[in-house]
Amino acid sequence: PVPKDYETVYNNFLKNFNDIQSGNARVNVAGCAYEISGEQAGLFLDIISHLVGITLQTQSMRTLGLFEVLQSYEDEYGKNVRQKGRLTFSDFPYFLSKRNKLTSGLIDLLEYRMDAKYDHWLLDEFQDTSREQWDAIENLIDECAMDPGAGRSSFIVGDIKQSIYAWRGGDSRIFNEQKRKYKNLGPERFRETNLDESRRSSEPVITTVNSIFGNKDEIQSLFPSIEGRWEFKEHTTVHKDRPGFTSWISAEKAPRWKELDAKLELIAEVIRKINPSENKLSIGVLVQQNKTGNLITKYLREHTNLKVTNDAKICIAKDNAAGIALLSIFRFSAHPGDKFSSGHIMMSPFRKIVEDKFPDIERFGNFIRSSVWKNQFTETVRELVSYIDFDDFNSMRVNQLLKAAVIFDNRGSRSIDEFVRFMENFTLRETGEPGSVQVMTIHQSKGLTFDSVILPELGGNTFLSTDLGTEIKYNENHEPQWILSMPNKGIVEADTQLNQYNTEKVANATYEQICKFYVALTRAKYANYLITEESEIGKSTRDNFVGLISKTIKSEDLNNGTLYSCGDPEWYEKIVQEEGTPPIQKKSLPLPSENLRREKTTQSVTEELSEKLTSKDIFTPGTAL
């Protein structure tokens, strides 16, 4: 390894690489500043350039090694999975791409058949389309769009201000590229409609959105890397008489590790004022990280009487006492020597069943194994929980666990170990309902509407930094130009090509961050509440979202921690309940496995679960154990 002192000196020279190139640099070494100029600067430039070259050569070899590993995996995966017809959704764009030379003949045949079948194409959320996806369908869309007889059409809908899925391949630039291409067809074949009138939000919500995202001068000043890229036309709303409100509240200054704690009571206070259960209103608490959402969910469940749901994936067997105890019961029944599980059972409410119904816990384990063999897991769990009184939260989880057990039983397995593994990994996304509070990430909220939205996580790192891993540089034809496992930041900045790549990546990441907060502030029908902590404002003078709202909407005239206010703070008392749109009636699908195993007509999945899993069935004691 390189000695620490040498590494420090090397990094100091890298920081001044451009000055050394210009022939006049000032470099700190061991606390002393040294002037480097003239011939001496040239010598140091040769040394530093050589070290940079060695580092890049090493990274290239590492990248090649990574390629060899991935190629071996790809060969095995192709032979044992793809060649047997087991394709995932992500495989299809690759095989259908016009860039895939291996399947070009088959693609021509497939495109011919599809082109003959479909005369009109409708594409929604087009800003999230990836290059691979577009390559797979571009020829088909072009054929319809350029039809000389004008009997065919392509209808494309998208909003590049909502481009928040670049991390999974979405490329919003495709939208404008195709718009320019189709615009050349002339007014007879091309029509563009801008949808700048909101049909969701109140006037105060839209006014705030315009003030923040319509201030192009401040956006360009704070984030020069996206110069000319942010497109925004002033929004209006059809709901000009709808009551509404937007405010920005700041919690008192707290230590860094307690910044969220300072906001939690503010979140609860806002929710109590709105009183969603009484006023039949929905509230969305939108965060940037699932970890933050989980902490907020826990706090609100402990400090409010409302039903609080979390749209993160929840392991329903591991976040509640009932589920954990049931897992211990099944582990012990499969492994009678498991002292930890048996001890847990005897410390749980299930102890009463063991003591009242069986001479010892070993006989209890025998009963569980016998019940699983005779009745499968759903009925075994149902009988166990029928003897226990649960609180509301654990009752909800027990219902969900029973539904999960039905899914496992439909596989036909009676392996207790497999059942335990299945339940440990089974996850659900909880959904909200009128009068409840729903906590989720901003990404998960896309496309959803809430009566009110609370945004307690607006700070975070600067937009101008990105993590570099193994990166792919594409050329102007969107073909891979090079792939490299990137070196550290100093080396990247010292190399012209790598520095240019990093600058482009920062610009794309900055654009996506602005889009993310635009999505967050346009989810509310009536009101938005922005919550920060005092120190976040001081730290955010330039380059993140708190910095942007500080420049665009922050008021110096308001007191009591309120930094911005627009609209009526008592909006929730003035709402006239609107008639909702009737839900679309969906037909239930039959359970495929039932069709395969039985000749008689089977119930739908929804009907079967609702029939078997009513609360009455779960909590009414059945036959004694």
XYZ file of C-alpha atoms in Angstrom:
625
model
C 0.000 0.000 0.000
C 1.040 3.594 -0.633
C 2.196 5.365 2.575
C -0.392 7.841 3.851
C 1.965 10.824 3.592
C 2.738 10.040 -0.056
C -0.955 9.692 -0.850
C -1.684 13.069 0.761
C 1.043 14.796 -1.268
C -0.190 13.103 -4.445
C -3.780 14.257 -3.832
C -2.599 17.816 -3.156
C -0.814 17.861 -6.501
C -3.927 16.469 -8.216
C -6.036 19.294 -6.759
C -3.672 21.780 -8.398
C -3.240 19.839 -11.648
C -4.675 22.592 -13.862
C -2.443 25.229 -12.253
C 0.605 22.990 -12.747
C -0.377 22.633 -16.408
C -0.511 26.422 -16.728
C 3.009 26.638 -15.271
C 2.185 28.494 -12.065
C 0.909 26.561 -9.024
C 0.892 26.793 -5.242
C 0.863 23.366 -3.543
C 0.585 22.588 0.181
C 2.923 19.892 1.520
C 3.146 19.098 5.251
C 1.456 22.383 6.124
C 3.787 24.503 3.986
C 2.898 26.170 0.680
C 5.355 25.785 -2.208
C 5.437 27.801 -5.412
C 5.892 25.619 -8.508
C 6.485 27.331 -11.832
C 8.494 27.300 -15.021
C 10.658 24.263 -15.759
C 9.911 22.808 -12.321
C 6.171 22.833 -13.101
C 6.882 20.948 -16.328
C 8.784 18.239 -14.444
C 6.016 17.835 -11.879
C 3.476 17.729 -14.703
C 5.326 14.788 -16.280
C 5.412 12.933 -12.945
C 1.730 13.534 -12.105
C 0.626 12.668 -15.658
C 2.588 9.408 -15.463
C 0.954 8.492 -12.130
C -2.488 9.336 -13.527
C -1.760 7.115 -16.532
C -0.697 4.196 -14.314
C -3.890 4.581 -12.256
C -6.080 4.602 -15.367
C -4.273 1.550 -16.721
C -4.937 -0.256 -13.428
C -8.629 0.711 -13.535
C -8.836 -0.529 -17.133
C -7.464 -3.915 -16.074
C -9.993 -4.082 -13.236
C -12.775 -3.264 -15.683
C -11.575 -6.016 -18.004
C -11.550 -8.457 -15.083
C -15.104 -7.456 -14.197
C -16.102 -8.022 -17.826
C -14.643 -11.539 -17.757
C -16.664 -12.391 -14.641
C -19.887 -10.957 -16.080
C -19.312 -12.666 -19.438
C -18.942 -16.038 -17.698
C -22.171 -15.401 -15.818
C -23.912 -14.261 -19.016
C -22.843 -17.433 -20.851
C -24.175 -19.671 -18.077
C -27.364 -17.652 -17.685
C -28.020 -17.732 -21.426
C -27.481 -21.493 -21.604
C -29.453 -22.477 -18.506
C -32.181 -19.833 -18.459
C -32.767 -17.863 -21.670
C -32.286 -20.787 -24.065
C -34.974 -22.641 -22.119
C -37.430 -19.829 -22.767
C -37.274 -18.285 -19.302
C -37.190 -14.592 -20.147
C -37.679 -11.621 -17.851
C -39.407 -8.406 -18.840
C -36.038 -6.649 -19.179
C -34.904 -9.262 -21.729
C -37.510 -8.247 -24.299
C -36.247 -4.726 -25.133
C -32.765 -6.198 -25.610
C -33.881 -8.940 -27.993
C -36.240 -6.613 -29.868
C -33.679 -3.828 -30.264
C -32.649 -2.934 -33.800
C -29.063 -2.815 -32.475
C -29.149 -6.533 -31.649
C -27.493 -8.143 -34.680
C -28.146 -11.680 -33.413
C -31.916 -11.382 -33.861
C -32.172 -8.815 -36.673
C -33.869 -11.228 -39.099
C -36.484 -12.259 -36.554
C -37.089 -8.626 -35.600
C -37.855 -7.724 -39.224
C -40.453 -10.504 -39.358
C -41.987 -9.503 -36.021
C -42.127 -5.815 -36.974
C -43.806 -6.716 -40.270
C -46.552 -8.620 -38.457
C -47.070 -5.942 -35.794
C -47.031 -3.130 -38.350
C -49.739 -4.920 -40.311
C -51.857 -5.321 -37.181
C -51.667 -1.924 -35.438
C -52.560 1.397 -37.057
C -52.415 3.596 -33.958
C -49.881 3.735 -31.122
C -50.492 5.495 -27.795
C -47.478 5.982 -25.508
C -47.879 7.436 -21.999
C -45.209 8.616 -19.513
C -42.876 8.860 -22.486
C -40.288 10.890 -20.556
C -39.352 7.702 -18.650
C -38.620 5.671 -21.798
C -35.155 4.108 -21.972
C -32.977 3.881 -25.077
C -33.390 0.104 -25.172
C -37.174 0.386 -25.014
C -37.268 3.035 -27.723
C -34.946 1.028 -29.974
C -37.421 -1.856 -29.725
C -40.442 0.122 -30.996
C -39.071 3.154 -32.862
C -39.515 1.650 -36.337
C -43.147 0.772 -35.616
C -43.933 4.251 -34.277
C -42.207 5.917 -37.222
C -44.202 3.860 -39.742
C -47.476 5.109 -38.271
C -46.329 8.689 -37.731
C -45.011 9.029 -41.284
C -47.878 7.248 -43.031
C -48.312 9.159 -46.329
C -52.016 8.325 -46.423
C -52.574 9.939 -43.003
C -54.685 6.958 -41.986
C -52.402 5.955 -39.121
C -51.148 7.853 -36.095
C -48.869 7.956 -33.066
C -50.038 9.676 -29.869
C -47.262 10.435 -27.366
C -47.828 11.914 -23.894
C -45.098 12.922 -21.477
C -43.800 15.595 -19.132
C -40.031 15.985 -19.076
C -40.364 17.893 -15.776
C -41.330 14.549 -14.225
C -38.244 12.661 -15.441
C -37.265 10.887 -12.225
C -36.304 7.422 -13.451
C -32.913 7.999 -15.084
C -31.442 5.660 -12.446
C -33.255 2.772 -14.143
C -32.568 3.839 -17.724
C -35.165 6.534 -18.444
C -33.859 9.220 -20.818
C -36.040 12.327 -21.062
C -34.007 13.622 -24.014
C -35.729 11.059 -26.254
C -38.945 13.076 -25.904
C -37.541 16.252 -27.478
C -35.524 14.298 -30.052
C -38.678 12.673 -31.384
C -40.631 15.919 -31.166
C -38.080 17.627 -33.403
C -38.089 14.686 -35.810
C -41.874 14.495 -36.159
C -42.227 18.270 -36.330
C -40.457 18.122 -39.688
C -43.461 16.214 -41.062
C -45.360 19.504 -41.212
C -48.597 20.766 -39.641
C -50.740 18.206 -41.457
C -49.045 15.300 -39.682
C -47.761 16.888 -36.462
C -49.708 18.568 -33.689
C -48.370 19.617 -30.276
C -50.546 20.408 -27.252
C -49.157 21.840 -24.012
C -50.980 20.766 -20.848
C -50.148 23.622 -18.481
C -53.565 23.823 -16.787
C -53.769 21.707 -13.641
C -56.885 19.657 -13.017
C -55.665 18.562 -9.603
C -54.344 21.414 -7.493
C -55.638 24.550 -5.808
C -54.482 28.071 -6.684
C -52.034 28.416 -3.723
C -50.359 25.119 -4.653
C -49.938 26.194 -8.286
C -48.790 29.706 -7.310
C -45.982 28.201 -5.235
C -45.008 25.785 -8.012
C -44.765 28.721 -10.439
C -42.696 30.764 -7.980
C -40.132 27.990 -7.509
C -39.903 26.170 -10.815
C -40.817 29.088 -13.053
C -37.875 31.159 -11.819
C -35.481 30.070 -14.555
C -32.932 32.768 -13.697
C -32.441 31.469 -10.144
C -32.402 27.845 -11.314
C -29.730 28.626 -13.889
C -27.749 30.677 -11.366
C -27.790 27.912 -8.738
C -27.365 25.016 -11.173
C -25.420 26.269 -14.219
C -24.748 22.703 -15.405
C -28.342 22.429 -16.727
C -28.274 25.746 -18.578
C -31.029 25.857 -21.197
C -32.379 22.415 -20.318
C -35.104 23.262 -17.768
C -38.358 23.920 -19.648
C -41.247 25.473 -17.756
C -44.360 27.376 -18.775
C -46.439 29.105 -16.129
C -49.154 26.812 -14.789
C -52.805 27.649 -14.204
C -55.579 25.627 -12.572
C -59.227 24.941 -13.291
C -59.873 24.971 -9.510
C -59.604 28.717 -8.931
C -62.238 28.679 -6.166
C -60.910 25.612 -4.374
C -59.598 26.413 -0.859
C -55.891 25.812 -0.561
C -52.688 26.577 1.269
C -48.919 26.221 1.033
C -46.514 26.926 3.872
C -42.851 26.444 4.684
C -42.186 25.790 8.370
C -38.786 25.566 10.049
C -38.102 23.509 13.172
C -35.660 24.785 15.776
C -31.990 24.049 15.269
C -30.922 20.579 16.389
C -27.735 18.481 16.298
C -27.167 16.791 12.958
C -28.165 13.358 14.258
C -31.430 14.778 15.647
C -32.559 16.876 12.675
C -35.433 14.491 11.917
C -36.475 14.383 15.592
C -36.910 18.157 15.487
C -39.340 17.798 12.579
C -41.414 14.878 13.872
C -43.561 16.888 16.275
C -44.149 19.511 13.564
C -45.391 16.760 11.231
C -47.737 15.422 13.929
C -48.948 18.962 14.716
C -49.848 19.636 11.074
C -51.729 16.326 10.882
C -53.674 17.067 14.081
C -54.757 20.448 12.688
C -55.996 18.923 9.444
C -57.748 16.147 11.421
C -57.971 13.778 8.437
C -60.253 11.204 10.085
C -62.868 13.798 11.047
C -62.625 15.734 7.777
C -62.262 12.585 5.621
C -59.068 13.854 4.007
C -56.024 11.980 2.750
C -52.517 13.058 3.731
C -49.319 12.005 2.001
C -45.991 12.341 3.806
C -43.409 12.213 1.019
C -39.744 11.542 1.764
C -36.565 10.875 -0.185
C -35.456 7.704 1.617
C -37.365 4.646 2.843
C -35.382 4.802 6.088
C -36.778 8.258 6.843
C -40.283 7.082 5.963
C -40.032 4.153 8.372
C -38.956 6.431 11.242
C -41.804 8.869 10.557
C -44.310 6.001 10.329
C -43.196 4.630 13.692
C -43.433 8.055 15.359
C -46.898 8.832 13.978
C -48.242 5.424 15.001
C -47.027 6.064 18.538
C -48.203 9.683 18.797
C -51.478 9.830 16.836
C -54.657 7.775 16.829
C -54.725 7.605 13.041
C -54.102 4.686 10.752
C -50.660 5.341 9.272
C -49.576 3.251 6.303
C -46.133 2.989 4.797
C -45.727 2.418 1.075
C -42.291 0.909 1.462
C -42.069 -2.851 1.163
C -42.983 -4.265 4.561
C -41.915 -7.712 5.771
C -45.263 -8.481 7.379
C -43.975 -11.448 9.401
C -41.121 -9.526 11.007
C -42.416 -6.076 12.004
C -44.958 -7.245 14.592
C -45.074 -9.429 17.692
C -47.688 -11.855 16.331
C -45.734 -12.641 13.167
C -42.423 -13.125 14.966
C -44.032 -15.471 17.508
C -45.723 -17.518 14.771
C -42.384 -17.928 12.993
C -40.879 -19.236 16.242
C -43.715 -21.773 16.542
C -43.038 -23.158 13.076
C -39.258 -23.122 13.531
C -39.612 -25.102 16.758
C -42.019 -27.597 15.191
C -39.482 -28.280 12.412
C -36.484 -28.291 14.776
C -37.498 -29.405 18.315
C -33.965 -28.756 19.564
C -34.250 -25.022 18.785
C -34.110 -23.671 22.352
C -34.308 -20.037 21.264
C -37.632 -20.584 19.466
C -39.114 -22.685 22.268
C -38.068 -20.039 24.798
C -39.678 -17.322 22.684
C -42.944 -19.295 22.476
C -43.083 -19.618 26.257
C -42.590 -15.849 26.651
C -45.361 -15.021 24.166
C -49.177 -15.144 24.546
C -49.067 -18.537 22.777
C -47.697 -19.949 26.047
C -51.293 -20.234 27.302
C -52.148 -22.657 24.464
C -49.158 -24.848 25.318
C -49.926 -24.911 29.054
C -53.703 -25.392 28.714
C -53.824 -27.930 25.895
C -50.629 -29.990 25.996
C -48.575 -31.814 28.637
C -45.369 -30.227 27.323
C -44.068 -28.071 24.481
C -42.786 -31.119 22.571
C -46.383 -32.369 22.176
C -47.335 -28.904 20.966
C -44.655 -29.196 18.263
C -46.024 -32.617 17.290
C -49.490 -31.107 16.915
C -48.198 -28.329 14.618
C -46.477 -30.846 12.333
C -49.607 -33.011 12.207
C -51.882 -30.032 11.522
C -49.668 -28.805 8.689
C -49.739 -32.237 7.075
C -53.530 -32.573 7.383
C -54.721 -28.981 6.925
C -51.776 -27.079 5.383
C -50.491 -23.815 6.817
C -53.437 -21.427 6.465
C -55.779 -23.442 8.680
C -52.979 -24.155 11.156
C -52.237 -20.441 11.552
C -55.955 -19.611 11.710
C -56.481 -22.034 14.602
C -53.444 -20.750 16.495
C -54.457 -17.079 16.315
C -58.108 -17.785 17.175
C -57.143 -18.114 20.850
C -55.304 -14.792 21.125
C -56.696 -11.266 21.494
C -54.616 -8.900 19.345
C -54.550 -5.125 19.147
C -55.619 -3.442 15.898
C -52.155 -3.393 14.345
C -51.373 -7.053 15.059
C -54.890 -8.030 13.928
C -54.215 -6.340 10.590
C -50.906 -8.167 10.260
C -52.505 -11.529 11.129
C -55.029 -10.999 8.325
C -52.164 -10.296 5.934
C -50.189 -13.313 7.163
C -53.168 -15.563 6.499
C -53.437 -14.254 2.949
C -49.733 -14.934 2.461
C -50.227 -18.462 3.831
C -52.955 -19.053 1.217
C -50.467 -18.123 -1.507
C -47.922 -20.576 -0.105
C -50.501 -23.357 0.293
C -51.481 -23.005 -3.360
C -47.980 -24.190 -4.221
C -48.784 -27.523 -2.623
C -45.711 -27.636 -0.373
C -45.853 -28.809 3.247
C -42.206 -28.090 4.034
C -42.124 -26.067 7.251
C -38.641 -24.715 6.512
C -39.798 -23.506 3.089
C -42.845 -21.888 4.686
C -40.707 -20.038 7.242
C -38.368 -18.749 4.509
C -41.358 -17.715 2.399
C -42.962 -15.781 5.258
C -39.675 -14.134 6.279
C -39.285 -12.712 2.772
C -42.935 -11.996 1.954
C -43.486 -8.248 1.535
C -46.459 -5.976 0.938
C -46.896 -2.367 -0.033
C -49.451 -0.835 2.301
C -51.964 1.512 0.719
C -53.844 4.382 2.292
C -57.557 5.076 2.614
C -59.718 8.163 3.331
C -58.897 9.605 6.727
C -55.492 7.924 6.940
C -51.918 9.119 6.585
C -49.770 7.513 3.922
C -45.961 7.680 4.111
C -43.966 6.961 0.961
C -41.028 8.122 -1.131
C -41.469 10.837 -3.744
C -40.770 8.276 -6.475
C -43.592 6.059 -5.213
C -46.001 9.017 -5.170
C -45.685 9.712 -8.895
C -49.130 9.629 -10.497
C -50.947 9.761 -7.135
C -53.100 12.500 -5.599
C -53.513 13.485 -1.934
C -55.716 16.128 -0.367
C -52.652 17.416 1.461
C -48.933 16.680 1.222
C -46.250 17.074 3.895
C -42.615 17.274 2.727
C -40.240 16.860 5.694
C -37.079 15.806 3.812
C -36.137 18.645 1.471
C -32.446 18.963 2.325
C -29.741 16.420 1.788
C -26.516 16.479 -0.161
C -25.548 18.952 -2.815
C -26.967 18.317 -6.285
C -23.452 18.812 -7.657
C -21.922 15.564 -6.401
C -22.443 12.094 -7.831
C -21.183 8.631 -7.026
C -18.991 7.119 -9.716
C -18.829 3.353 -10.115
C -18.428 1.362 -13.309
C -19.577 3.888 -15.902
C -20.570 3.634 -19.578
C -19.935 6.518 -21.956
C -22.230 6.617 -25.007
C -21.408 8.360 -28.282
C -23.718 10.667 -30.231
C -25.415 7.621 -31.796
C -26.121 6.306 -28.277
C -23.743 3.378 -28.719
C -21.242 2.444 -25.967
C -17.983 4.322 -26.510
C -16.105 3.131 -23.430
C -16.677 1.395 -20.092
C -14.484 2.011 -17.056
C -14.437 1.256 -13.356
C -13.821 4.854 -12.355
C -10.862 6.018 -10.231
C -11.125 8.562 -7.408
C -12.358 12.111 -7.885
C -8.886 13.647 -8.172
C -7.906 11.378 -11.076
C -11.247 12.002 -12.789
C -10.768 15.768 -12.624
C -7.198 15.481 -13.924
C -8.261 13.570 -17.049
C -10.043 15.606 -19.728
C -12.390 12.868 -20.981
C -13.314 11.556 -17.546
C -13.877 15.066 -16.214
C -16.179 15.853 -19.140
C -18.116 12.640 -18.491
C -18.448 13.499 -14.792
C -19.679 17.010 -15.649
C -22.387 15.540 -17.889
C -23.404 13.069 -15.190
C -23.670 15.856 -12.602
C -25.867 17.839 -15.017
C -28.193 14.862 -15.551
C -28.377 14.141 -11.812
C -29.108 17.807 -11.038
C -31.898 17.898 -13.605
C -33.443 14.743 -12.148
C -33.298 16.158 -8.608
C -35.226 19.267 -9.688
C -37.760 17.042 -11.460
C -38.165 14.960 -8.296
C -39.173 17.947 -6.197
C -41.463 19.205 -8.955
C -43.281 15.862 -8.740
C -43.463 16.185 -4.943
C -45.028 19.663 -5.007
C -47.663 18.768 -7.614
C -49.313 15.817 -5.789
C -51.650 17.877 -3.560
C -55.253 18.861 -4.290
C -55.494 21.462 -1.530
C -52.330 22.053 0.493
C -48.561 21.548 0.714
C -46.529 21.777 3.930
C -42.752 22.121 3.520
C -40.813 21.341 6.710
C -37.103 21.974 7.279
C -34.795 22.333 10.262
C -33.059 25.648 10.936
C -29.512 24.472 10.210
C -30.555 23.054 6.803
C -31.250 26.582 5.589
C -27.831 27.853 6.605
C -26.096 24.897 4.931
C -28.100 25.227 1.730
C -26.978 28.542 0.318
C -26.373 27.291 -3.213
C -26.814 23.839 -4.542
C -29.771 21.790 -3.292
C -33.546 22.206 -3.118
C -33.591 24.093 0.188
C -31.152 26.507 -1.439
C -33.556 26.939 -4.365
C -36.641 27.662 -2.246
C -34.561 29.998 -0.066
C -33.875 32.040 -3.199
C -37.385 31.877 -4.660
C -40.072 31.872 -1.927
C -38.468 32.504 1.474
C -39.966 35.524 3.254
C -38.158 37.544 5.909
C -41.392 39.069 7.256
C -43.006 35.986 8.805
C -42.470 34.865 12.402
C -42.788 31.760 14.585
C -40.697 29.604 12.277
C -42.902 30.188 9.216
C -40.735 31.076 6.229
C -43.461 31.145 3.557
C -47.246 31.191 3.483
C -49.723 31.330 0.610
C -53.485 30.827 0.855
C -55.835 30.013 3.718
C -54.258 28.148 6.684
C -57.721 26.844 7.670
C -58.486 25.460 4.210
C -59.602 22.087 5.642
C -62.627 23.701 7.311
C -63.931 25.140 4.046
C -63.956 22.110 1.792
C -67.150 21.063 0.098
C -66.805 17.322 -0.403
C -66.710 16.568 -4.112
C -68.211 13.532 -5.764
C -65.508 11.079 -6.677
C -65.128 9.415 -10.036
C -66.798 5.989 -10.011
C -64.130 3.291 -9.859
C -63.489 1.115 -12.887
C -65.025 -2.291 -12.361
C -62.349 -4.913 -12.898
C -63.103 -8.549 -13.536
C -61.334 -10.948 -11.213
C -59.014 -13.451 -12.827
C -59.308 -17.162 -12.010
C -56.471 -18.770 -10.142
C -54.324 -20.536 -12.790
C -53.243 -23.386 -10.525
C -56.864 -24.155 -9.673
C -57.741 -24.428 -13.371
C -54.928 -26.898 -13.847
C -55.803 -29.095 -10.883
C -59.608 -29.155 -10.929
C -62.249 -29.538 -13.573
C -64.948 -27.675 -11.674
C -65.352 -23.920 -11.972
C -63.230 -22.139 -9.389
C -63.670 -18.893 -7.541
C -61.514 -15.899 -8.312
C -58.481 -15.168 -6.177
C -60.204 -12.125 -4.682
C -63.366 -14.046 -3.859
C -61.468 -16.966 -2.365
C -59.371 -14.801 -0.090
C -62.258 -12.636 1.064
C -64.359 -15.718 1.796
C -61.665 -17.445 3.819
C -60.128 -14.498 5.581
C -62.823 -12.452 7.287
C -61.995 -11.083 10.727
C -64.883 -13.095 12.139
C -63.333 -16.320 10.894
C -59.921 -15.428 12.239
C -60.892 -14.399 15.738
C -63.822 -16.737 16.451
C -62.501 -19.734 18.437
C -62.960 -22.998 16.595
C -62.489 -26.584 17.626
C -60.310 -26.947 20.697
C -56.742 -27.979 20.109
